[in-house]
Amino acid sequence: VVTVTVFSLPVPVINSNAPVCFGSTLTFTASGGATYQWAGPNGFNSLSQTPSITNVSLLANGIYTMIASAGSCSASTTASITINPLPTPTASNNSPICNGQTLNLNSTAAVTYTWSGPGAFTSNNQNPSIAVASPTNSGVYTVTVTDNNTCKNSATTNVTVNPTPTLSANGSSVCVGQNMTIAANSLPGST
């Protein structure tokens, strides 16, 4: 008489938070076994049930294999993981401009936009403007864009709004035939 025991194979399951954006944290959760062994792109390997990759790069794209073991039995499964690149926004403006002119800010196409700048300036438009700009609007403006994959990235642009010159003019009273002197002064200096 002999007693035979047949163990059922593990049923491995991979869960992850993919797809994720470049630079974020990619996390995995394994189930279906007692111990786990992982292998994947860019030399990834782990014996954890819940491994993660911080500051993930595009090299982490690809197929991940997980082997779940229970006793002497094991089974494997795979998951295709996508790492989305960040958008590459640009930010520009029409400065330098003069006091009282319109400041136009511009960004590249995305899904959403968040502008911030001097004087508590904010806008959710792709190309916002300030109709009557003043020197207090000078400085660095930042736009943060979100793409279709909900990945975010930022760009900056530097704005210069020049003040209106302060002018004064001086002349003199002279007799006919004498030399006459006139002078103009302005701040800041100009022509």
Tab-separated table of C-alpha atoms in Angstrom:
chain	number	residue	atom	x	y	z
A	1	VAL	CA	0.000	0.000	0.000
A	2	VAL	CA	1.301	3.426	-0.892
A	3	THR	CA	-0.212	6.814	-0.197
A	4	VAL	CA	0.025	9.371	-2.978
A	5	THR	CA	-0.569	13.082	-2.536
A	6	VAL	CA	-1.141	15.247	-5.598
A	7	PHE	CA	-0.860	18.985	-4.954
A	8	SER	CA	-2.715	21.423	-7.161
A	9	LEU	CA	-0.621	23.965	-9.047
A	10	PRO	CA	-0.595	27.548	-7.786
A	11	VAL	CA	-2.690	30.021	-9.762
A	12	PRO	CA	-0.385	33.058	-10.025
A	13	VAL	CA	-1.935	36.503	-10.456
A	14	ILE	CA	-0.104	39.797	-11.100
A	15	ASN	CA	-1.621	43.153	-10.168
A	16	SER	CA	0.133	46.474	-10.788
A	17	ASN	CA	-0.545	50.185	-10.944
A	18	ALA	CA	0.599	50.313	-14.594
A	19	PRO	CA	0.489	52.180	-16.822
A	20	VAL	CA	2.499	54.792	-14.938
A	21	CYS	CA	4.415	57.909	-15.918
A	22	PHE	CA	8.175	58.215	-16.244
A	23	GLY	CA	9.732	59.083	-12.877
A	24	SER	CA	6.885	57.729	-10.734
A	25	THR	CA	6.767	54.468	-8.739
A	26	LEU	CA	5.726	51.209	-10.407
A	27	THR	CA	4.271	48.699	-7.922
A	28	PHE	CA	3.355	45.032	-8.225
A	29	THR	CA	1.334	42.649	-6.076
A	30	ALA	CA	1.534	38.873	-6.515
A	31	SER	CA	-0.955	36.297	-5.317
A	32	GLY	CA	-1.660	32.602	-5.755
A	33	GLY	CA	1.424	31.119	-4.089
A	34	ALA	CA	3.465	30.984	-0.925
A	35	THR	CA	6.711	32.334	-2.408
A	36	TYR	CA	7.354	34.441	-5.479
A	37	GLN	CA	10.105	35.110	-7.969
A	38	TRP	CA	10.056	38.031	-10.415
A	39	ALA	CA	12.004	38.842	-13.574
A	40	GLY	CA	11.579	41.684	-16.035
A	41	PRO	CA	13.149	44.288	-18.317
A	42	ASN	CA	16.264	46.279	-17.453
A	43	GLY	CA	17.558	43.546	-15.108
A	44	PHE	CA	14.561	43.633	-12.778
A	45	ASN	CA	14.286	40.718	-10.327
A	46	SER	CA	12.759	40.275	-6.903
A	47	LEU	CA	11.632	37.650	-4.387
A	48	SER	CA	9.081	39.977	-2.775
A	49	GLN	CA	5.333	39.526	-2.999
A	50	THR	CA	4.991	43.301	-3.484
A	51	PRO	CA	8.056	44.632	-5.312
A	52	SER	CA	8.272	48.185	-6.622
A	53	ILE	CA	10.498	50.309	-8.857
A	54	THR	CA	10.932	53.935	-7.776
A	55	ASN	CA	11.769	56.696	-10.258
A	56	VAL	CA	10.858	54.318	-13.063
A	57	SER	CA	12.341	54.887	-16.542
A	58	LEU	CA	11.180	53.964	-20.028
A	59	LEU	CA	13.601	51.012	-19.890
A	60	ALA	CA	11.082	49.351	-17.566
A	61	ASN	CA	8.611	48.890	-20.440
A	62	GLY	CA	7.968	45.264	-21.363
A	63	ILE	CA	7.006	41.810	-20.148
A	64	TYR	CA	7.322	40.847	-16.471
A	65	THR	CA	7.298	37.201	-15.412
A	66	MET	CA	6.250	36.035	-11.948
A	67	ILE	CA	6.669	32.462	-10.678
A	68	ALA	CA	4.432	31.515	-7.748
A	69	SER	CA	5.428	28.478	-5.714
A	70	ALA	CA	3.547	26.442	-3.121
A	71	GLY	CA	5.481	23.517	-1.683
A	72	SER	CA	7.275	21.800	-4.535
A	73	CYS	CA	4.809	23.058	-7.160
A	74	SER	CA	5.125	26.257	-9.140
A	75	ALA	CA	3.466	28.055	-12.017
A	76	SER	CA	4.205	31.274	-13.837
A	77	THR	CA	2.339	34.151	-15.438
A	78	THR	CA	3.321	37.333	-17.264
A	79	ALA	CA	2.159	40.924	-17.460
A	80	SER	CA	2.860	43.554	-20.104
A	81	ILE	CA	3.787	46.840	-18.422
A	82	THR	CA	3.710	50.284	-20.019
A	83	ILE	CA	5.706	53.284	-18.811
A	84	ASN	CA	4.457	56.492	-20.425
A	85	PRO	CA	6.903	59.289	-21.261
A	86	LEU	CA	6.367	62.748	-19.822
A	87	PRO	CA	5.014	65.481	-22.093
A	88	THR	CA	7.600	68.016	-23.283
A	89	PRO	CA	5.886	71.396	-22.958
A	90	THR	CA	7.311	74.699	-24.106
A	91	ALA	CA	6.498	78.111	-22.653
A	92	SER	CA	7.015	81.420	-24.459
A	93	ASN	CA	5.787	85.024	-24.412
A	94	ASN	CA	5.808	88.218	-26.475
A	95	SER	CA	8.021	90.255	-24.128
A	96	PRO	CA	9.796	92.546	-23.768
A	97	ILE	CA	6.737	94.790	-23.901
A	98	CYS	CA	5.930	98.246	-22.556
A	99	ASN	CA	3.789	99.181	-19.589
A	100	GLY	CA	0.106	99.052	-20.606
A	101	GLN	CA	0.571	96.638	-23.512
A	102	THR	CA	-0.889	93.112	-23.707
A	103	LEU	CA	1.232	90.246	-22.405
A	104	ASN	CA	0.644	86.984	-24.275
A	105	LEU	CA	1.770	83.635	-22.808
A	106	ASN	CA	1.944	80.526	-24.998
A	107	SER	CA	2.318	76.782	-24.422
A	108	THR	CA	2.336	73.654	-26.574
A	109	ALA	CA	-0.756	71.500	-27.000
A	110	ALA	CA	-1.784	69.230	-24.104
A	111	VAL	CA	-4.981	68.235	-22.292
A	112	THR	CA	-4.870	70.587	-19.302
A	113	TYR	CA	-2.764	73.604	-18.354
A	114	THR	CA	-1.940	75.325	-15.086
A	115	TRP	CA	-0.108	78.657	-15.311
A	116	SER	CA	1.352	80.534	-12.351
A	117	GLY	CA	3.430	83.681	-12.156
A	118	PRO	CA	4.215	86.968	-10.412
A	119	GLY	CA	1.483	88.804	-8.567
A	120	ALA	CA	-0.430	85.569	-7.826
A	121	PHE	CA	-1.169	85.133	-11.549
A	122	THR	CA	-2.957	81.879	-12.405
A	123	SER	CA	-4.717	80.555	-15.492
A	124	ASN	CA	-5.966	77.251	-16.904
A	125	ASN	CA	-5.872	78.455	-20.523
A	126	GLN	CA	-3.317	77.175	-23.012
A	127	ASN	CA	-2.446	80.709	-24.136
A	128	PRO	CA	-3.523	83.214	-21.478
A	129	SER	CA	-2.953	86.952	-21.671
A	130	ILE	CA	-2.832	90.009	-19.421
A	131	ALA	CA	-4.560	92.853	-21.272
A	132	VAL	CA	-2.874	95.766	-19.479
A	133	ALA	CA	0.484	94.551	-18.248
A	134	SER	CA	2.650	96.507	-15.823
A	135	PRO	CA	6.246	96.106	-14.605
A	136	THR	CA	4.910	94.132	-11.629
A	137	ASN	CA	3.994	91.407	-14.140
A	138	SER	CA	7.688	90.890	-14.934
A	139	GLY	CA	9.252	87.616	-13.802
A	140	VAL	CA	9.168	83.872	-14.329
A	141	TYR	CA	5.923	82.176	-15.433
A	142	THR	CA	5.495	78.404	-15.087
A	143	VAL	CA	3.078	76.204	-17.018
A	144	THR	CA	2.348	72.624	-15.931
A	145	VAL	CA	0.683	70.510	-18.612
A	146	THR	CA	-1.087	67.161	-18.407
A	147	ASP	CA	-1.264	64.819	-21.419
A	148	ASN	CA	-3.707	62.070	-22.422
A	149	ASN	CA	-1.902	59.591	-20.142
A	150	THR	CA	-2.296	61.954	-17.131
A	151	CYS	CA	1.469	62.489	-17.140
A	152	LYS	CA	2.620	65.977	-16.110
A	153	ASN	CA	5.617	68.155	-16.834
A	154	SER	CA	6.457	71.868	-16.551
A	155	ALA	CA	8.181	74.620	-18.510
A	156	THR	CA	9.041	78.226	-17.660
A	157	THR	CA	9.353	81.523	-19.512
A	158	ASN	CA	10.774	84.850	-18.345
A	159	VAL	CA	8.692	88.008	-18.899
A	160	THR	CA	9.929	91.607	-19.049
A	161	VAL	CA	7.475	94.528	-18.886
A	162	ASN	CA	9.357	97.804	-19.233
A	163	PRO	CA	8.121	100.882	-17.347
A	164	THR	CA	6.917	103.990	-19.175
A	165	PRO	CA	9.751	106.564	-19.333
A	166	THR	CA	9.357	109.673	-17.145
A	167	LEU	CA	10.026	112.680	-19.364
A	168	SER	CA	10.904	116.308	-18.787
A	169	ALA	CA	11.902	119.028	-21.270
A	170	ASN	CA	13.670	122.328	-20.576
A	171	GLY	CA	14.073	125.356	-22.822
A	172	SER	CA	15.234	128.961	-22.519
A	173	SER	CA	14.218	132.481	-23.528
A	174	VAL	CA	16.680	134.168	-25.893
A	175	CYS	CA	16.797	137.109	-28.195
A	176	VAL	CA	16.603	136.808	-31.954
A	177	GLY	CA	19.948	135.727	-33.330
A	178	GLN	CA	21.237	134.206	-30.109
A	179	ASN	CA	21.910	130.494	-29.470
A	180	MET	CA	19.039	128.539	-27.970
A	181	THR	CA	19.396	125.415	-25.781
A	182	ILE	CA	16.718	122.783	-25.228
A	183	ALA	CA	17.140	119.567	-23.223
A	184	ALA	CA	15.077	116.433	-22.653
A	185	ASN	CA	15.589	114.005	-19.790
A	186	SER	CA	13.987	110.616	-19.249
A	187	LEU	CA	14.074	107.866	-16.684
A	188	PRO	CA	15.031	105.170	-17.419
A	189	GLY	CA	17.394	106.336	-20.149
A	190	SER	CA	16.162	106.155	-23.695
A	191	THR	CA	16.620	107.819	-27.073
